[in-house]
Coordinates of C-alpha atoms in Angstrom, one line a residue:
Chain A
M1408 CA -19.1 -35.4 -122.5
P1409 CA -18.1 -38.4 -120.4
A1410 CA -16.1 -37.6 -117.4
S1411 CA -13.1 -39.6 -118.5
Q1412 CA -12.9 -37.7 -121.8
F1413 CA -13.6 -34.4 -120.1
S1414 CA -10.6 -34.8 -117.9
R1415 CA -8.3 -35.3 -120.9
T1416 CA -9.4 -32.0 -122.6
S1417 CA -7.0 -29.3 -123.3
Q1418 CA -7.9 -27.5 -120.1
L1419 CA -5.7 -29.9 -118.2
P1420 CA -3.1 -31.0 -120.7
T1421 CA -0.2 -31.1 -118.4
L1422 CA -1.9 -33.1 -115.8
S1423 CA -3.2 -35.5 -118.4
T1424 CA 0.3 -36.1 -119.8
M1425 CA 1.5 -36.7 -116.3
G1426 CA -1.2 -39.2 -115.8
L1427 CA -2.6 -37.2 -113.0
A1428 CA -6.0 -36.2 -114.2
R1429 CA -7.5 -39.5 -115.1
G1430 CA -10.6 -40.7 -113.3
Q1431 CA -10.7 -38.1 -110.6
H1432 CA -13.9 -36.4 -111.8
G1433 CA -16.2 -39.2 -112.3
S1434 CA -18.9 -38.0 -110.0
H1435 CA -19.1 -34.6 -111.6
G1436 CA -21.1 -33.5 -114.7
T1437 CA -20.1 -30.9 -117.3
G1438 CA -20.6 -27.2 -117.6
S1439 CA -19.4 -23.9 -116.1
D1440 CA -20.6 -24.9 -112.6
L1441 CA -17.8 -27.5 -112.6
Q1442 CA -15.0 -25.1 -113.2
S1443 CA -14.4 -24.5 -109.5
P1444 CA -14.3 -28.2 -108.3
R1445 CA -12.3 -29.1 -111.3
R1446 CA -9.7 -26.4 -110.6
R1447 CA -9.6 -27.4 -106.9
Q1448 CA -9.0 -31.0 -108.0
A1449 CA -6.3 -29.9 -110.4
A1450 CA -4.6 -27.8 -107.7
R1451 CA -4.8 -30.8 -105.4
L1452 CA -3.3 -33.1 -108.0
W1453 CA -0.5 -30.5 -108.7
S1454 CA 0.3 -30.2 -105.0
L1455 CA 0.5 -34.0 -104.8
A1456 CA 2.7 -34.2 -107.8
L1457 CA 5.1 -31.6 -106.4
L1458 CA 5.1 -33.1 -102.9
P1459 CA 8.0 -35.5 -103.3
A1460 CA 10.3 -32.8 -104.7
L1461 CA 9.2 -30.2 -102.1
T1462 CA 9.6 -32.5 -99.2
V1463 CA 13.1 -33.6 -100.4
L1464 CA 14.2 -29.9 -100.7
V1465 CA 12.6 -29.0 -97.3
T1466 CA 14.3 -31.9 -95.5
A1467 CA 17.6 -31.0 -97.1
A1468 CA 17.2 -27.4 -95.8
I1469 CA 16.2 -28.7 -92.3
S1470 CA 19.2 -31.0 -92.2
V1471 CA 21.8 -28.2 -92.6
M1472 CA 20.2 -25.9 -89.9
P1473 CA 22.2 -25.4 -86.7
W1474 CA 20.1 -27.6 -84.4
R1475 CA 22.7 -27.9 -81.6
V1476 CA 22.2 -31.6 -81.3
P1477 CA 24.8 -34.3 -80.3
G1478 CA 27.5 -35.0 -82.9
F1479 CA 26.2 -38.3 -84.3
V1480 CA 22.6 -36.9 -84.6
A1481 CA 23.9 -33.8 -86.4
F1482 CA 26.0 -36.0 -88.7
G1483 CA 22.9 -38.2 -89.4
L1484 CA 20.7 -35.3 -90.3
P1485 CA 21.3 -35.6 -94.0
F1486 CA 20.0 -39.2 -93.6
L1487 CA 16.7 -37.5 -93.1
T1488 CA 16.8 -36.3 -96.7
L1489 CA 18.0 -39.7 -97.7
G1490 CA 15.0 -41.2 -96.0
T1491 CA 12.7 -38.9 -97.8
V1492 CA 14.3 -39.7 -101.1
F1493 CA 14.0 -43.4 -100.3
F1494 CA 10.3 -43.1 -99.2
W1495 CA 9.2 -41.4 -102.4
A1496 CA 11.4 -43.5 -104.7
E1497 CA 9.7 -46.6 -103.3
R1498 CA 6.2 -45.2 -103.9
R1499 CA 6.2 -42.5 -106.5
P1500 CA 9.4 -42.9 -108.5
S1501 CA 8.0 -41.1 -111.6
Q1502 CA 7.4 -37.9 -109.5
L1503 CA 10.8 -37.7 -107.9
L1504 CA 13.2 -36.4 -110.5
G1505 CA 16.9 -37.3 -110.3
L1506 CA 17.7 -33.7 -110.8
V1507 CA 15.8 -32.6 -107.7
V1508 CA 17.6 -35.3 -105.6
F1509 CA 21.0 -34.2 -107.2
S1510 CA 20.2 -30.5 -106.4
A1511 CA 19.3 -31.4 -102.8
G1512 CA 22.6 -33.2 -102.4
L1513 CA 24.5 -30.4 -104.0
M1514 CA 22.9 -27.9 -101.7
T1515 CA 23.8 -30.0 -98.7
D1516 CA 27.4 -30.2 -99.9
L1517 CA 27.7 -26.5 -100.5
V1518 CA 26.2 -25.5 -97.2
T1519 CA 28.0 -28.0 -95.1
D1520 CA 31.3 -27.4 -96.9
G1521 CA 31.8 -31.0 -97.6
P1522 CA 33.3 -32.3 -100.8
L1523 CA 31.1 -31.3 -103.7
G1524 CA 29.1 -34.2 -105.1
Y1525 CA 29.4 -36.3 -101.9
W1526 CA 25.8 -36.1 -100.6
A1527 CA 24.5 -35.7 -104.2
L1528 CA 26.0 -39.2 -104.9
L1529 CA 24.7 -40.7 -101.7
F1530 CA 21.2 -39.3 -102.3
L1531 CA 21.2 -40.7 -105.9
I1532 CA 22.2 -44.1 -104.6
G1533 CA 19.3 -43.8 -102.1
L1534 CA 17.0 -43.0 -105.0
A1535 CA 18.1 -46.0 -107.0
L1536 CA 17.9 -48.3 -103.9
G1537 CA 14.4 -47.0 -103.1
D1538 CA 13.2 -47.6 -106.6
F1539 CA 14.8 -51.1 -106.7
T1540 CA 13.2 -52.0 -103.3
G1541 CA 9.8 -50.7 -104.5
R1542 CA 10.0 -52.7 -107.7
H1543 CA 11.5 -56.0 -106.6
W1544 CA 10.6 -56.4 -102.9
A1545 CA 7.2 -54.8 -102.5
G1546 CA 8.9 -52.3 -100.1
G1547 CA 6.2 -49.8 -100.5
S1548 CA 3.3 -52.0 -99.6
N1549 CA 3.4 -51.5 -95.9
M1550 CA 5.3 -49.5 -93.3
H1551 CA 7.0 -52.6 -91.8
Q1552 CA 8.5 -53.6 -95.1
S1553 CA 9.4 -50.1 -96.0
W1554 CA 11.2 -49.6 -92.7
L1555 CA 13.0 -52.9 -93.0
G1556 CA 14.0 -52.0 -96.6
F1557 CA 15.4 -48.7 -95.4
A1558 CA 17.1 -50.4 -92.5
L1559 CA 18.9 -52.7 -94.9
C1560 CA 19.8 -50.0 -97.4
L1561 CA 21.0 -47.3 -95.1
P1562 CA 24.0 -49.2 -93.7
L1563 CA 25.0 -49.9 -97.4
V1564 CA 24.8 -46.2 -98.3
A1565 CA 26.5 -45.1 -95.0
G1566 CA 29.3 -47.6 -95.5
F1567 CA 29.8 -46.5 -99.0
G1568 CA 29.8 -42.9 -97.9
W1569 CA 32.4 -43.7 -95.2
A1570 CA 34.6 -45.5 -97.9
I1571 CA 34.3 -42.5 -100.2
A1572 CA 35.1 -40.0 -97.5
S1573 CA 38.1 -42.1 -96.3
L1574 CA 39.3 -42.3 -99.9
Y1575 CA 38.9 -38.6 -100.3
Y1576 CA 41.0 -37.8 -97.2
L1577 CA 43.3 -40.8 -97.7
T1578 CA 42.8 -41.9 -94.1
L1579 CA 40.4 -44.2 -92.2
L1580 CA 37.7 -42.0 -90.7
D1581 CA 35.9 -42.6 -87.4
L1582 CA 33.5 -45.5 -88.1
Q1583 CA 31.8 -45.3 -84.7
L1584 CA 30.2 -42.0 -85.6
I1585 CA 28.8 -43.4 -88.9
L1586 CA 27.4 -46.4 -87.0
Y1587 CA 25.6 -44.2 -84.4
A1588 CA 24.3 -41.9 -87.1
T1589 CA 23.1 -44.9 -89.1
A1590 CA 21.3 -46.2 -86.1
A1591 CA 19.7 -42.8 -85.5
G1592 CA 18.8 -42.6 -89.2
I1593 CA 17.0 -46.0 -89.1
T1594 CA 15.2 -45.0 -85.9
G1595 CA 14.1 -41.7 -87.4
Y1596 CA 12.9 -43.2 -90.6
L1597 CA 9.6 -44.5 -89.1
P1598 CA 8.2 -41.2 -87.8
L1599 CA 9.5 -39.5 -91.0
A1600 CA 7.7 -42.0 -93.2
L1601 CA 4.5 -41.8 -91.2
A1602 CA 4.6 -38.0 -91.5
L1603 CA 5.3 -38.2 -95.3
R1604 CA 2.5 -40.7 -95.7
S1605 CA 0.0 -38.4 -93.9
L1606 CA 1.1 -35.6 -96.1
G1607 CA 0.8 -37.5 -99.3
G1608 CA -2.3 -39.5 -98.6
E1609 CA -3.8 -42.2 -100.6
A1610 CA -4.8 -39.9 -103.4
G1611 CA -1.1 -39.2 -104.1
M1612 CA -0.5 -42.8 -104.9
M1613 CA -3.6 -43.0 -107.1
A1614 CA -2.6 -39.9 -108.9
A1615 CA 0.9 -41.2 -109.4
N1616 CA -0.4 -44.4 -110.9
G1617 CA -3.3 -42.9 -112.8
V1618 CA -5.9 -45.0 -111.2
D1619 CA -9.4 -44.8 -112.6
Chain B
M213 CA 0.4 -51.8 -85.1
S214 CA -2.4 -51.3 -87.4
L215 CA -1.0 -47.9 -88.1
L216 CA 2.1 -49.5 -89.4
R217 CA 0.4 -52.2 -91.3
H218 CA -2.1 -50.0 -93.1
D219 CA -0.5 -47.9 -95.7
G220 CA -2.5 -45.6 -98.0
F221 CA -0.1 -46.5 -100.7
T222 CA -0.8 -50.2 -100.8
R223 CA -0.7 -50.3 -104.6
R224 CA -0.1 -54.0 -104.8
Q225 CA -3.5 -54.7 -103.3
R226 CA -5.6 -51.9 -104.6
H227 CA -3.9 -49.3 -106.8
E228 CA -1.6 -51.1 -109.2
P229 CA -1.9 -49.5 -112.6
A230 CA -3.9 -51.4 -115.1
S231 CA -0.9 -52.2 -117.2
G232 CA 0.8 -53.9 -114.2
R233 CA 4.0 -51.9 -114.9
R234 CA 5.4 -49.5 -112.4
A235 CA 6.9 -46.1 -113.4
Q236 CA 10.6 -46.0 -112.7
V237 CA 13.2 -43.3 -112.1
G238 CA 15.1 -42.4 -115.2
G239 CA 18.0 -44.9 -115.3
A240 CA 20.1 -43.0 -117.9
L241 CA 19.6 -39.7 -116.1
L242 CA 20.6 -41.3 -112.8
V243 CA 23.8 -42.7 -114.3
I244 CA 24.7 -39.3 -115.8
L245 CA 24.0 -37.5 -112.5
G246 CA 26.1 -40.2 -110.7
F247 CA 29.0 -39.5 -113.0
A248 CA 28.5 -35.8 -112.5
S249 CA 28.7 -36.3 -108.7
V250 CA 31.9 -38.3 -109.0
A251 CA 33.4 -35.6 -111.4
L252 CA 32.5 -32.9 -108.8
L253 CA 34.2 -35.0 -106.1
V254 CA 37.3 -35.1 -108.1
L255 CA 37.2 -31.4 -108.9
S256 CA 36.6 -30.7 -105.2
K257 CA 39.6 -32.8 -104.2
A258 CA 41.7 -31.0 -106.8
E259 CA 40.5 -27.7 -105.2
H260 CA 39.5 -26.5 -108.7
H261 CA 38.9 -22.7 -108.8
A262 CA 35.5 -23.2 -110.3
V263 CA 34.4 -25.2 -107.3
R264 CA 35.7 -22.5 -104.9
A265 CA 33.9 -19.9 -106.9
L266 CA 30.7 -21.9 -106.9
R267 CA 30.9 -22.3 -103.1
T268 CA 31.5 -18.6 -102.5
E269 CA 28.7 -17.6 -104.9
T270 CA 26.3 -20.1 -103.3
I271 CA 26.9 -19.2 -99.7
E272 CA 26.6 -15.5 -100.6
A273 CA 23.2 -16.2 -102.3
I274 CA 21.7 -18.5 -99.7
T275 CA 23.0 -17.0 -96.4
P276 CA 20.1 -14.6 -96.0
L277 CA 17.6 -17.4 -96.7
L278 CA 19.4 -19.7 -94.2
G279 CA 19.3 -16.8 -91.7
V280 CA 15.5 -16.8 -92.0
L281 CA 15.2 -20.6 -92.1
S282 CA 17.4 -21.1 -89.0
Q283 CA 15.0 -19.0 -86.9
P284 CA 13.0 -22.0 -85.7
A285 CA 16.2 -23.8 -84.7
A286 CA 17.4 -20.7 -82.9
Y287 CA 14.0 -20.2 -81.2
I288 CA 13.9 -23.9 -80.0
E289 CA 17.5 -23.5 -78.7
R290 CA 16.6 -20.3 -76.9
L291 CA 13.5 -22.0 -75.4
R292 CA 15.6 -24.9 -74.2
R293 CA 18.1 -22.6 -72.7
N294 CA 15.5 -20.5 -71.0
L295 CA 13.9 -23.7 -69.5
D296 CA 17.3 -24.8 -68.3
T297 CA 17.9 -21.4 -66.8
Y298 CA 14.5 -21.3 -65.0
R299 CA 15.1 -24.8 -63.7
D300 CA 18.6 -23.9 -62.3
V301 CA 18.0 -20.3 -61.5
L302 CA 18.6 -20.5 -57.7
A303 CA 21.7 -22.6 -57.9
E304 CA 22.9 -20.4 -60.7
L305 CA 22.4 -17.3 -58.6
E306 CA 24.4 -18.7 -55.8
R307 CA 27.1 -19.9 -58.1
T308 CA 27.2 -16.4 -59.8
K309 CA 27.6 -14.7 -56.5
Q310 CA 30.6 -16.9 -55.7
E311 CA 32.0 -16.5 -59.2
K312 CA 31.6 -12.7 -58.9
Q313 CA 33.6 -12.7 -55.6
R314 CA 36.3 -14.8 -57.2
L315 CA 36.5 -12.7 -60.3
E316 CA 36.7 -9.5 -58.4
Q317 CA 39.8 -10.8 -56.7
W318 CA 41.2 -11.8 -60.0
Q319 CA 40.3 -8.4 -61.5
W320 CA 42.2 -6.7 -58.6
R321 CA 45.2 -9.0 -59.2
A322 CA 45.0 -8.4 -63.0
R323 CA 45.1 -4.7 -62.6
Q324 CA 48.0 -4.9 -60.2
L325 CA 49.9 -7.1 -62.8
E326 CA 48.9 -4.8 -65.7
A327 CA 50.4 -1.8 -63.9
E328 CA 53.5 -3.8 -63.1
I329 CA 53.8 -4.9 -66.8
D330 CA 53.4 -1.3 -68.0
Q331 CA 56.1 -0.2 -65.6
L332 CA 58.5 -2.9 -66.8
R333 CA 57.7 -2.1 -70.4
K334 CA 58.5 1.5 -69.9
L335 CA 61.8 0.5 -68.3
L336 CA 62.6 -1.7 -71.4
N337 CA 61.2 0.8 -73.9
G338 CA 58.9 -2.0 -75.2
V339 CA 56.0 -1.6 -77.6
K340 CA 52.6 -2.2 -76.2
D341 CA 50.3 -4.9 -77.7
R342 CA 47.4 -3.6 -79.6
G343 CA 43.9 -4.4 -78.2
F344 CA 41.4 -6.4 -80.2
T345 CA 38.4 -5.0 -82.0
F346 CA 35.7 -7.5 -82.9
A347 CA 32.4 -8.1 -84.7
T348 CA 29.7 -10.4 -83.4
A349 CA 27.8 -12.6 -85.7
R350 CA 25.2 -15.3 -85.7
V351 CA 25.6 -18.9 -86.8
V352 CA 23.1 -19.5 -89.6
A353 CA 24.2 -23.0 -90.8
E354 CA 26.5 -25.7 -89.7
G355 CA 28.4 -28.4 -91.6
R356 CA 29.0 -31.7 -89.9
G357 CA 30.2 -34.7 -91.9
P358 CA 32.8 -37.3 -91.6
F359 CA 35.3 -34.7 -92.6
T360 CA 33.8 -31.3 -91.9
R361 CA 33.1 -29.3 -88.8
S362 CA 32.3 -25.7 -89.9
V363 CA 29.7 -23.1 -89.4
L364 CA 28.4 -20.3 -91.6
L365 CA 28.2 -16.8 -90.2
N366 CA 25.9 -13.9 -91.4
V367 CA 28.8 -11.4 -91.7
G368 CA 31.4 -11.2 -94.5
A369 CA 33.9 -9.1 -96.3
S370 CA 31.6 -6.0 -96.4
Q371 CA 31.8 -6.0 -92.6
G372 CA 35.6 -6.2 -92.7
I373 CA 35.9 -10.0 -92.2
R374 CA 39.0 -11.6 -93.8
N375 CA 40.2 -15.1 -94.1
G376 CA 42.4 -16.2 -91.2
F377 CA 40.6 -14.1 -88.5
A378 CA 40.1 -15.9 -85.2
V379 CA 36.6 -16.7 -84.0
V380 CA 35.8 -17.0 -80.3
D381 CA 32.7 -17.5 -78.1
S382 CA 32.4 -16.5 -74.5
N383 CA 34.3 -19.6 -73.4
G384 CA 37.2 -19.6 -75.8
F385 CA 38.6 -20.3 -79.3
V386 CA 36.1 -21.6 -81.8
G387 CA 38.0 -21.7 -85.1
R388 CA 39.2 -19.4 -87.9
V389 CA 37.6 -17.9 -90.9
V390 CA 38.5 -19.8 -94.1
E391 CA 36.1 -18.4 -96.7
T392 CA 34.5 -15.1 -97.1
S393 CA 32.0 -13.6 -99.5
A394 CA 30.4 -10.1 -99.3
N395 CA 27.9 -11.0 -96.5
A396 CA 28.9 -14.5 -95.3
A397 CA 31.9 -16.2 -93.8
R398 CA 32.7 -19.8 -93.2
V399 CA 34.5 -20.8 -90.0
L400 CA 36.6 -23.9 -89.8
L401 CA 36.0 -25.2 -86.3
L402 CA 38.8 -26.4 -84.0
A403 CA 37.5 -29.9 -84.3
D404 CA 37.5 -30.1 -88.1
F405 CA 39.6 -32.7 -89.7
N406 CA 41.7 -30.1 -91.4
S407 CA 42.3 -27.9 -88.4
R408 CA 45.8 -27.5 -87.0
I409 CA 46.4 -24.9 -84.3
P410 CA 49.8 -24.2 -82.8
V411 CA 49.4 -24.0 -79.0
L412 CA 51.2 -23.7 -75.7
V413 CA 50.4 -26.4 -73.1
G414 CA 50.4 -26.1 -69.3
S415 CA 52.3 -23.8 -67.0
S416 CA 55.6 -24.7 -68.7
A417 CA 54.2 -23.4 -72.0
E418 CA 55.4 -26.4 -74.1
R419 CA 54.7 -26.0 -77.8
A420 CA 52.4 -28.4 -79.6
I421 CA 49.8 -28.6 -82.3
V422 CA 46.1 -29.3 -81.7
R423 CA 44.7 -31.4 -84.5
G424 CA 41.0 -31.8 -85.2
K425 CA 39.6 -35.2 -85.8
G426 CA 36.3 -34.4 -87.4
S427 CA 34.5 -36.3 -84.7
G428 CA 35.3 -36.5 -81.0
R429 CA 37.9 -34.5 -79.2
P430 CA 40.9 -32.9 -80.9
V431 CA 44.3 -34.3 -80.0
L432 CA 47.6 -32.9 -79.1
E433 CA 50.5 -33.6 -81.5
F434 CA 54.3 -32.8 -81.6
L435 CA 54.7 -32.4 -77.9
P436 CA 58.3 -32.6 -76.8
G437 CA 59.0 -36.1 -75.4
S438 CA 60.1 -34.7 -72.0
T439 CA 56.7 -33.0 -71.4
E440 CA 54.9 -34.0 -68.2
L441 CA 51.4 -33.6 -69.2
K442 CA 48.6 -33.5 -66.6
V443 CA 44.8 -33.8 -67.1
G444 CA 43.4 -30.3 -66.7
D445 CA 46.5 -28.4 -68.1
A446 CA 45.4 -25.2 -69.8
I447 CA 46.0 -24.9 -73.6
V448 CA 46.2 -21.6 -75.3
T449 CA 47.1 -20.4 -78.8
S450 CA 50.8 -19.8 -79.3
G451 CA 50.5 -17.4 -82.3
Q452 CA 53.3 -19.3 -84.0
D453 CA 51.3 -19.7 -87.2
G454 CA 51.5 -15.9 -87.9
L455 CA 47.7 -16.0 -88.2
L456 CA 46.2 -16.2 -84.7
P457 CA 46.8 -14.0 -81.7
K458 CA 48.7 -15.5 -78.8
G459 CA 46.9 -16.5 -75.7
L460 CA 43.4 -17.4 -76.9
R461 CA 42.0 -20.1 -74.6
I462 CA 41.7 -23.4 -76.5
G463 CA 40.7 -25.7 -73.7
R464 CA 42.2 -28.2 -71.3
V465 CA 44.0 -31.6 -71.5
A466 CA 41.3 -34.2 -71.2
S467 CA 43.5 -37.3 -71.3
T468 CA 47.2 -38.2 -71.4
G469 CA 48.9 -41.1 -73.1
P470 CA 50.3 -41.5 -76.6
S471 CA 47.6 -39.4 -78.2
P472 CA 46.5 -36.8 -75.6
Q473 CA 43.0 -35.5 -76.0
V474 CA 41.8 -31.9 -75.7
E475 CA 38.5 -30.7 -74.2
P476 CA 37.7 -27.5 -76.0
S477 CA 36.6 -24.6 -73.9
A478 CA 34.1 -23.4 -76.5
Q479 CA 30.8 -25.3 -76.9
L480 CA 31.4 -26.3 -80.5
A481 CA 28.2 -28.3 -80.8
A482 CA 26.0 -25.4 -79.5
L483 CA 27.3 -22.2 -81.2
D484 CA 24.8 -19.4 -81.6
F485 CA 26.6 -16.0 -81.4
V486 CA 30.3 -15.8 -81.9
S487 CA 32.9 -12.9 -82.1
I488 CA 35.3 -12.5 -84.9
L489 CA 38.6 -10.9 -83.7
F490 CA 40.1 -8.3 -86.0
F491 CA 43.8 -9.0 -85.7
E492 CA 46.6 -7.9 -88.0
A493 CA 49.1 -10.7 -88.5
P494 CA 51.8 -11.4 -91.1
G495 CA 50.1 -14.6 -92.2
L496 CA 46.8 -12.9 -93.1
E497 CA 48.0 -11.6 -96.4
L498 CA 48.8 -15.2 -97.5
A499 CA 45.5 -16.5 -96.2
N500 CA 43.7 -13.9 -98.3
G501 CA 45.5 -14.7 -101.5
G502 CA 48.1 -12.0 -101.2
L503 CA 51.9 -12.5 -100.9
L504 CA 54.3 -12.0 -98.0
P505 CA 56.6 -9.0 -98.6
R506 CA 59.6 -11.2 -99.1
Q507 CA 57.8 -13.3 -101.8
A508 CA 56.5 -10.2 -103.5
E509 CA 60.0 -8.7 -103.4
A510 CA 61.5 -11.9 -104.9
I511 CA 59.0 -11.9 -107.7
A512 CA 59.5 -8.2 -108.4
S513 CA 63.3 -8.7 -108.6
S514 CA 63.0 -11.7 -111.0
K515 CA 61.2 -9.5 -113.5
P516 CA 63.4 -7.9 -116.2

């Protein structure tokens, strides 16, 4: 059986439908001796497929921890989650479900006691902007462009967040804090993106796009 | 720079799918979730009971998990404090000796005054204030946004915590409990946008309100026009709200002017362990969803 057909058999139906199992087994033959490498490959592809959702949820959990950092940094911590959403939306949009992003935002809102739906909405906007940047501006092609894309998008999201919060409380909130937090968020995006890239690796992108 | 330029995901150059089309996030789903977020914001603003119930259920469910997850943050903080302490240990020792001397003098003075107060109270046939009992809890999560400054504690109603109880750290007043579930409690910090604490300012004990601003220092409001405010004046709770005990240390006046700022005594940005004061006050019933006796009486009398 040719390798490309072999990978589409019923043994890996879900991966096949996700476009994850194509062309990853070309160097292997057939038979029971291939079970183990194939399973290892499947497990690896699964972990790559789940990585965007997992990293978004983990950064959301990290952002609500009591880190005892200065005020503007603490306020900017959810921007860490926003950065993660933006990063994956630029590169692997099909593997970052809106529901996961919404859940991460809702969790942030519930734990930080903010208005319910606030961070959920901002994260969804981050997802849409990341996807838009990836499609129309080649934002995902290198780190410079990705960083620049985030640096352009974050002030928009933060400004929108400030407007929503001011509307919610019917008063003009402190803009300085938002500006500092945005600057911290833009600065922190680069190490975050480098870390996420090293986690995901090249294979993740290949898996996402179903490269042969 | 090559690290920045080279990206393993360079799909345009190498890994573009054969079709040339890129997978997208679900547009319709995004719109639906966006509307759901806005609807939740509206419900939250309206303080819908379902939102409150969801918050309480969620913090009850995730507090044990947050307790575990916050361990690395707590460990890093302990490490940082230990390093600071080791660095300053000699200076700290000297300072502590001086502080001990000073406090011993104050202790002697306090005992003298306490005896004097007891004597005067006996003369007036007055009732003695009840002492506080308290529970100590750990901060497991904190909320900081443009509007919120709150922390989540790992104790709740099953440990006797009720809404309205005052929370202090070793330096002074931190905030008050605003939400409790069986094993978790949320504390609205002094600096929160919604926080209003009635206080006494300075040696003349002028009444005022300390209002949180969400970010930055809280401010003093409703001070009488004739008040001569000085930087460094002590601020304590007045107990006028019927919720908080009188005399809890809030902080000091940090600046004067049309909107005087307050420097809180408690380290609100670095809370680890805090104490919840068990204090019976008339306002507590109201804070816990109950009625004041007069209101209950009025309702009872209106029934046929």
